[in-house]
mmCIF file of C-alpha atoms in Angstrom:
data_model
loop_
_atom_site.group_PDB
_atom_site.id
_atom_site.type_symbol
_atom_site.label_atom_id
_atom_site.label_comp_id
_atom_site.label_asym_id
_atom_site.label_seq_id
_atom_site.Cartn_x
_atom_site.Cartn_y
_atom_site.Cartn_z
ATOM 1 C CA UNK I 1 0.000 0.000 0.000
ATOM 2 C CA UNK I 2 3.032 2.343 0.560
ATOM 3 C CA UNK I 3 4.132 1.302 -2.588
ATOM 4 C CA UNK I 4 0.646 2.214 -4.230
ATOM 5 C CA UNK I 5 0.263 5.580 -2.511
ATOM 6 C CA UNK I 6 3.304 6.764 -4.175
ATOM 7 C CA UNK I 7 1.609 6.604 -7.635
ATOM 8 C CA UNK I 8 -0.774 9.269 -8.887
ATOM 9 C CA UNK I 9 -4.114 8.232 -11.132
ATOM 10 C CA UNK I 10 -2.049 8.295 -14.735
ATOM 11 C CA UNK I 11 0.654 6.056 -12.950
ATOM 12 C CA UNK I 12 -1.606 3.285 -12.003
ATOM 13 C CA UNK I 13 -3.499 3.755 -15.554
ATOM 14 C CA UNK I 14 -0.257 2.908 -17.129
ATOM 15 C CA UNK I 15 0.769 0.235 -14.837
ATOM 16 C CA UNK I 16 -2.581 -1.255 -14.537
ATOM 17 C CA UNK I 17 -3.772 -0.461 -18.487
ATOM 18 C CA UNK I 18 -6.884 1.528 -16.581
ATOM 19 C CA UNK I 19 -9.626 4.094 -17.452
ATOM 20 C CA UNK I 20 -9.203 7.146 -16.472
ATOM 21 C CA UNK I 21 -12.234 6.705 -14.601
ATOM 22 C CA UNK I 22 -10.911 3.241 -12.704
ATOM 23 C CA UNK I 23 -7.779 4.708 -12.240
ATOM 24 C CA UNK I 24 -9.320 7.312 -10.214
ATOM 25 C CA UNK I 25 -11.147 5.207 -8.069
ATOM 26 C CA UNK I 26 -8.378 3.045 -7.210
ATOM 27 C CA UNK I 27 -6.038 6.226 -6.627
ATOM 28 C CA UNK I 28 -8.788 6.594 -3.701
ATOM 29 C CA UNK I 29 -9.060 3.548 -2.689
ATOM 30 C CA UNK I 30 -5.598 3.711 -1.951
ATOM 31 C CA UNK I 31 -4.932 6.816 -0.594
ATOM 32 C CA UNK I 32 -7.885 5.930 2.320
ATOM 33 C CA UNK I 33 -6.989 2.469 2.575
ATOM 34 C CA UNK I 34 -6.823 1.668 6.148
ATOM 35 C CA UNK I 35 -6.039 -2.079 8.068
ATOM 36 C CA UNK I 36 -9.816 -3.366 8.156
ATOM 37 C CA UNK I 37 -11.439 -3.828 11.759
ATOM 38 C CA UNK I 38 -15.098 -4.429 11.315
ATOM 39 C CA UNK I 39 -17.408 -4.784 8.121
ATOM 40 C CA UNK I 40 -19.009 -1.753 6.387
ATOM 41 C CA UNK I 41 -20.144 -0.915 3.366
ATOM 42 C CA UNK I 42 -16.689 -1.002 2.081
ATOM 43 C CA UNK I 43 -15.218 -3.642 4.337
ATOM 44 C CA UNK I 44 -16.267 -6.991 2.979
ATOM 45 C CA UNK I 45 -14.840 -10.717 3.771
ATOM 46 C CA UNK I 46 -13.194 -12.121 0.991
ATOM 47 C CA UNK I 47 -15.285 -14.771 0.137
ATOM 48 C CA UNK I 48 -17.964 -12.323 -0.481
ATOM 49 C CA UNK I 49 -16.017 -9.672 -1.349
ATOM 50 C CA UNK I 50 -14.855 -11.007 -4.861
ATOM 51 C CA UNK I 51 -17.002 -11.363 -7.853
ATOM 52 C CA UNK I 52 -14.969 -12.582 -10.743
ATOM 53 C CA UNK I 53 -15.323 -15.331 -12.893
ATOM 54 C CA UNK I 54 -14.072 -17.944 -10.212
ATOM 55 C CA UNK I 55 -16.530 -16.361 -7.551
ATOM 56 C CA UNK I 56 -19.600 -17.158 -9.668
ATOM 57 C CA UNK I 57 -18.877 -20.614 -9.643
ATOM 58 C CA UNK I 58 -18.326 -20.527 -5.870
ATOM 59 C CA UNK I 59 -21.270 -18.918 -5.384
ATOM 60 C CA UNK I 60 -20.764 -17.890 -1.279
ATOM 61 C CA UNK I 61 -24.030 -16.266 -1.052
ATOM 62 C CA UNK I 62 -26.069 -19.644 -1.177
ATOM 63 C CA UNK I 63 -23.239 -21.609 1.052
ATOM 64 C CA UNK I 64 -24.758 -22.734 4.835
ATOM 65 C CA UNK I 65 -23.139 -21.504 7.497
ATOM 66 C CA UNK I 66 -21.472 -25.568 8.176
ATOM 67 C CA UNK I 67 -19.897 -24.767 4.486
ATOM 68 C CA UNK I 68 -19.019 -21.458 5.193
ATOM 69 C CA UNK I 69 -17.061 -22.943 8.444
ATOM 70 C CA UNK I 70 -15.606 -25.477 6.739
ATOM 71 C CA UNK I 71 -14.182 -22.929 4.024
ATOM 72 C CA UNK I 72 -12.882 -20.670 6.944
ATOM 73 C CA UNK I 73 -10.749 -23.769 7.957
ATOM 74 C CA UNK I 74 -9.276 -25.307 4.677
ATOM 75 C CA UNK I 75 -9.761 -22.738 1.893
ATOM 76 C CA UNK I 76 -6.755 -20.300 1.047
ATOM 77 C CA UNK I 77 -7.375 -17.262 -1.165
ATOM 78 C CA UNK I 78 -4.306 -15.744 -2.838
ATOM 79 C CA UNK I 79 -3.949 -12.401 -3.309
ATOM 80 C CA UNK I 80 -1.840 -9.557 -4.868
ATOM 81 C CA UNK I 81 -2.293 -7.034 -1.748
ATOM 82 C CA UNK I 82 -2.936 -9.248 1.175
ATOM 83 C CA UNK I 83 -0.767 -12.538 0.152
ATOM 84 C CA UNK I 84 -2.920 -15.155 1.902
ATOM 85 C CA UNK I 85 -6.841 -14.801 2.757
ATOM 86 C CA UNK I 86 -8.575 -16.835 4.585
ATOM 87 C CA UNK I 87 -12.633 -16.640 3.477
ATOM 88 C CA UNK I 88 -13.937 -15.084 6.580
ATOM 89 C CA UNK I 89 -10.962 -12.220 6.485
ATOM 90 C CA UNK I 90 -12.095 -8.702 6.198
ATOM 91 C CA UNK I 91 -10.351 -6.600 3.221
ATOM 92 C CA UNK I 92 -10.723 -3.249 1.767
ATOM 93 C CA UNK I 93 -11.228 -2.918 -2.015
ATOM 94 C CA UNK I 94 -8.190 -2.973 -3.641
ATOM 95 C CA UNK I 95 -6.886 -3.297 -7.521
ATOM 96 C CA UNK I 96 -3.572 -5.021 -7.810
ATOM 97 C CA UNK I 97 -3.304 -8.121 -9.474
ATOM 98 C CA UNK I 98 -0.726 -10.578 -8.893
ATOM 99 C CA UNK I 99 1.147 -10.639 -12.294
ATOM 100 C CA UNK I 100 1.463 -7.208 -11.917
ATOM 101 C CA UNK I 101 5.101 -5.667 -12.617
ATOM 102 C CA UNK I 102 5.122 -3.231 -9.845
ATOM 103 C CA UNK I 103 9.108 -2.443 -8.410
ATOM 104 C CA UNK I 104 8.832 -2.713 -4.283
ATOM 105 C CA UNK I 105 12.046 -3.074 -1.875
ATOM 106 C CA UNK I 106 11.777 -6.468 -2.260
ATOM 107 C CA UNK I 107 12.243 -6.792 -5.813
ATOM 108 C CA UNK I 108 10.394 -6.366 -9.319
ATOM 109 C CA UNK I 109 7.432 -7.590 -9.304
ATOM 110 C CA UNK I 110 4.596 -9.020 -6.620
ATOM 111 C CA UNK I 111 5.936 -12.852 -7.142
ATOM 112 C CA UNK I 112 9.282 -11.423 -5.387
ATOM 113 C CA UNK I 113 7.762 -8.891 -2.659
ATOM 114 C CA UNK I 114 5.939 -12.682 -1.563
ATOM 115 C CA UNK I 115 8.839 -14.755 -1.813
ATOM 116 C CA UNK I 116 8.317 -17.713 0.343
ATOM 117 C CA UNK I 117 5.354 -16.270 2.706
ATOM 118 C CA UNK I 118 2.421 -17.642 0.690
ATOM 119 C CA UNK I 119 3.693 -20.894 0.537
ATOM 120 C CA UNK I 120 4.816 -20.726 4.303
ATOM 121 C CA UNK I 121 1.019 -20.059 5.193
ATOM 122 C CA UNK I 122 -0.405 -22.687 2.757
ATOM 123 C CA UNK I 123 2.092 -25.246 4.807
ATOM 124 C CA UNK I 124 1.343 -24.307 8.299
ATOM 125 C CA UNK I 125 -2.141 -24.335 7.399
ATOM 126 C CA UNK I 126 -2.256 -27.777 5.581
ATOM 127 C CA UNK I 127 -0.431 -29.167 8.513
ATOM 128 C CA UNK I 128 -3.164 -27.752 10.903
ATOM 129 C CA UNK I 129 -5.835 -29.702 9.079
ATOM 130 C CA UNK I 130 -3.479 -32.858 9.411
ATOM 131 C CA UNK I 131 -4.255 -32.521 5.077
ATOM 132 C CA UNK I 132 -3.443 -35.488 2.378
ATOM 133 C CA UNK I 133 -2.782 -32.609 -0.240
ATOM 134 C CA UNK I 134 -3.015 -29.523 -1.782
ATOM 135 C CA UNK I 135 -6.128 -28.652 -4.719
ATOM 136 C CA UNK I 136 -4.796 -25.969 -6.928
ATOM 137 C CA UNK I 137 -7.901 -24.217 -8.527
ATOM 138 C CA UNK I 138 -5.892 -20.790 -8.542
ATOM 139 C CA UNK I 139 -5.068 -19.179 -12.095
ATOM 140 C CA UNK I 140 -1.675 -20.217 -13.249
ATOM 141 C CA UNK I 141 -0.884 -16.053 -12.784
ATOM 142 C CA UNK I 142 -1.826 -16.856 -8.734
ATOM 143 C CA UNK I 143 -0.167 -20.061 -8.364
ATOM 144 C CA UNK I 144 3.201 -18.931 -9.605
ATOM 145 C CA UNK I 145 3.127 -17.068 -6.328
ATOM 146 C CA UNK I 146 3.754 -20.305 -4.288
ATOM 147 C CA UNK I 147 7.132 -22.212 -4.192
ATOM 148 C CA UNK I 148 5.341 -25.503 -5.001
ATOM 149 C CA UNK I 149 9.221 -27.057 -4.587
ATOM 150 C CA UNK I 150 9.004 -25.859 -1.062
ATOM 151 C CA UNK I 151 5.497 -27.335 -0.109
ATOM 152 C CA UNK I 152 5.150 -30.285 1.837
ATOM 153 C CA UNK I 153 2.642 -31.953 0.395
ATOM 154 C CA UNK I 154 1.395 -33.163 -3.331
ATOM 155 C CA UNK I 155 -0.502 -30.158 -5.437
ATOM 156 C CA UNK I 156 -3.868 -32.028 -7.167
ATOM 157 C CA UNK I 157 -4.759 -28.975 -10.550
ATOM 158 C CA UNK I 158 -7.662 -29.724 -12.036
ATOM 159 C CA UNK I 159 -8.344 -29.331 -15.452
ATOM 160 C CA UNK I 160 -11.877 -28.400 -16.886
ATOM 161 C CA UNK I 161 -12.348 -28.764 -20.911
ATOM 162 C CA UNK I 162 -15.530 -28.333 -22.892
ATOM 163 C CA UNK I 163 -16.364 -29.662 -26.066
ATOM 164 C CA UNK I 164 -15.540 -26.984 -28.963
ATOM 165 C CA UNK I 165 -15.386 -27.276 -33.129
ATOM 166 C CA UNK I 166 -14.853 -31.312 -32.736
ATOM 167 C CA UNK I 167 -12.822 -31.149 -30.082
ATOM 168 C CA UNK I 168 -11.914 -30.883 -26.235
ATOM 169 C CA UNK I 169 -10.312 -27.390 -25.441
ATOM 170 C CA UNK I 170 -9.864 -25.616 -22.199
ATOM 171 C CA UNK I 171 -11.976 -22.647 -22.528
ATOM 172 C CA UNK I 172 -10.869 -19.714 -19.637
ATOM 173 C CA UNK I 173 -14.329 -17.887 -18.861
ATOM 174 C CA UNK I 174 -15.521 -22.005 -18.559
ATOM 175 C CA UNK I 175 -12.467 -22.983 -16.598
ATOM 176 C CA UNK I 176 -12.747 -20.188 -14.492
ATOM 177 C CA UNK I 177 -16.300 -21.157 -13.182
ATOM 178 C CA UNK I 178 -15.832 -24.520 -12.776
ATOM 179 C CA UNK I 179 -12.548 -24.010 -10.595
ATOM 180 C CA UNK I 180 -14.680 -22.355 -8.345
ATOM 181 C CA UNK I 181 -17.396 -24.519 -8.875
ATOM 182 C CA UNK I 182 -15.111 -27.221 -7.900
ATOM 183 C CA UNK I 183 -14.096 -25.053 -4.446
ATOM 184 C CA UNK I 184 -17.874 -25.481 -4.046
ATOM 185 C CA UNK I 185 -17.980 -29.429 -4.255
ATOM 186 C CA UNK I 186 -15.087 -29.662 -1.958
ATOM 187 C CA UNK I 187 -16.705 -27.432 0.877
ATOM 188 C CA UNK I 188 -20.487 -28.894 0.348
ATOM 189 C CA UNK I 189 -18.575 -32.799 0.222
ATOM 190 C CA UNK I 190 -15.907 -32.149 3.056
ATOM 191 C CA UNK I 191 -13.982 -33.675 0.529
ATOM 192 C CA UNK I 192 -10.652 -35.211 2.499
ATOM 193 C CA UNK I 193 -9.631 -38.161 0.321
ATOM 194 C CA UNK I 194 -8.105 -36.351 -2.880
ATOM 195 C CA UNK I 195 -9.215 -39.447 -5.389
ATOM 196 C CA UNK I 196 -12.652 -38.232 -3.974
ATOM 197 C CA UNK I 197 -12.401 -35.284 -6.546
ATOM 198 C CA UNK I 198 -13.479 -37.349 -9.309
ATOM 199 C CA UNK I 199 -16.739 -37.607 -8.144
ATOM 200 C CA UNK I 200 -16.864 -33.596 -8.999
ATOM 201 C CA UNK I 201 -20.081 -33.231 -11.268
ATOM 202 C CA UNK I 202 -21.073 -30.014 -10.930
ATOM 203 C CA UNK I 203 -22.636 -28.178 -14.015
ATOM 204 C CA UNK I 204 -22.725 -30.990 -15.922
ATOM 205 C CA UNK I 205 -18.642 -32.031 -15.773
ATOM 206 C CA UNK I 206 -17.541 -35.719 -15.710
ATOM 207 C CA UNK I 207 -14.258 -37.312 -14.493
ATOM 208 C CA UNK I 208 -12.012 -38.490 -18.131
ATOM 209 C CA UNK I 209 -9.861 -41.329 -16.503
ATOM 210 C CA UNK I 210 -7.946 -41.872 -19.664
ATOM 211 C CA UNK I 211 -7.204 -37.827 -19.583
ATOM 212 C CA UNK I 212 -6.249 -37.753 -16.283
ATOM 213 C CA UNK I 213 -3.077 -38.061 -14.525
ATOM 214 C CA UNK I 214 -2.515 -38.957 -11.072
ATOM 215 C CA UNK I 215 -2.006 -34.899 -9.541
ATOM 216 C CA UNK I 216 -3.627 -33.573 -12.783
ATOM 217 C CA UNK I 217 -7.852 -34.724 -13.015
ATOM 218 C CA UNK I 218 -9.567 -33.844 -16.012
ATOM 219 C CA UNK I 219 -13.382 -33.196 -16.231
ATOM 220 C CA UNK I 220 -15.137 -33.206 -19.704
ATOM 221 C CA UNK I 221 -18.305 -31.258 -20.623
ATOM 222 C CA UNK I 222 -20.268 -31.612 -23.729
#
């Protein structure tokens, strides 16, 4: 945020590629960002805080409060400002993607102002749920965040292909929803076995054995 407060509206457009309009608003945003303390109109928790493509498979709103419990315990939401969010966590509205190229004492982009943290939290947390492995349904722009060399346990990615002009083909605003989608099946199954994934059959994806590898699941849709 230090970092951010330093650049005026026509510095984030260019480092950002924003309106002049959005890079107004976030100019704002970050010049009142505070540490969050209690919800407001403008202090959300991050699982209902985000609305991309991902979130709309998710779909928090309609989650029961057992789900939403379970999520606070085993889901991890990466994240260009605050590293590592846990669902329940409050933020403030930010802009700053994680592939962004933005210099900081640490180095020159995001992926080196992290450096091992993320993955530090993802382990500590794993190991506090006594987990089997990790599920990857971050964007590969996310997941290049954590050291997966440095993890201590296997990372299961899940890969979600539709059926296009004769052929399979992983299509990103598809993908996108059924990663979250997947999130979804996990919480709502208290999935804990990770060969229980390929039961996933959510909006009308089925488990390809012969597509599959071991850490890498693919679901086919028609």
């Amino acid at each position: 945020i230090k970092e951010l407060q330093k650049k005026s509206p026509e510095d984030l457009s260019s480092l950002m590629g924003l309106s002049e309009n959005l890079s107004m608003l976030n100019f704002e945003r970050n010049m009142n960002w505070q540490v969050p303390k209690k919800p407001s109109n403008e202090v959300r928790q991050a699982i209902f805080a985000f609305k991309g493509d991902v979130y709309v498979g998710l779909d928090s709103e309609t989650l029961s409060k057992s789900d939403i419990k379970y999520a606070q315990k085993n889901l991890a939401i990466l994240s260009g400002l605050y590293g590592l969010l846990k669902p329940l966590d409050l933020m403030y509205p930010y802009r700053l993607e994680m592939g962004t190229k933005m210099k900081n004492e640490k180095g020159k982009n995001l992926y080196e102002f992290w450096g091992n943290k993320i993955t530090t939290s993802i382990n500590a947390l794993a190991k506090k749920n006594n987990s089997k492995g990790i599920i990857n349904l971050a964007s590969v722009e996310y997941f290049t965040s954590v050291k997966t060399e440095n993890l201590d346990l296997p990372v299961y990615s899940p890969v979600f292909k539709d059926f296009k002009n004769g052929k399979y083909k992983i299509i990103s605003f598809f993908a996108k929803k059924a990663r979250g989608s997947m999130a979804r099946f996990v919480i709502q199954n208290k999935i804990k076995n990770p060969a229980d994934l390929n039961k996933f059959n959510l909006d009308g994806y089925k488990y390809s054995k012969k597509d599959s590898s071991e850490y890498s699941p693919v679901f086919l849709r028609n």
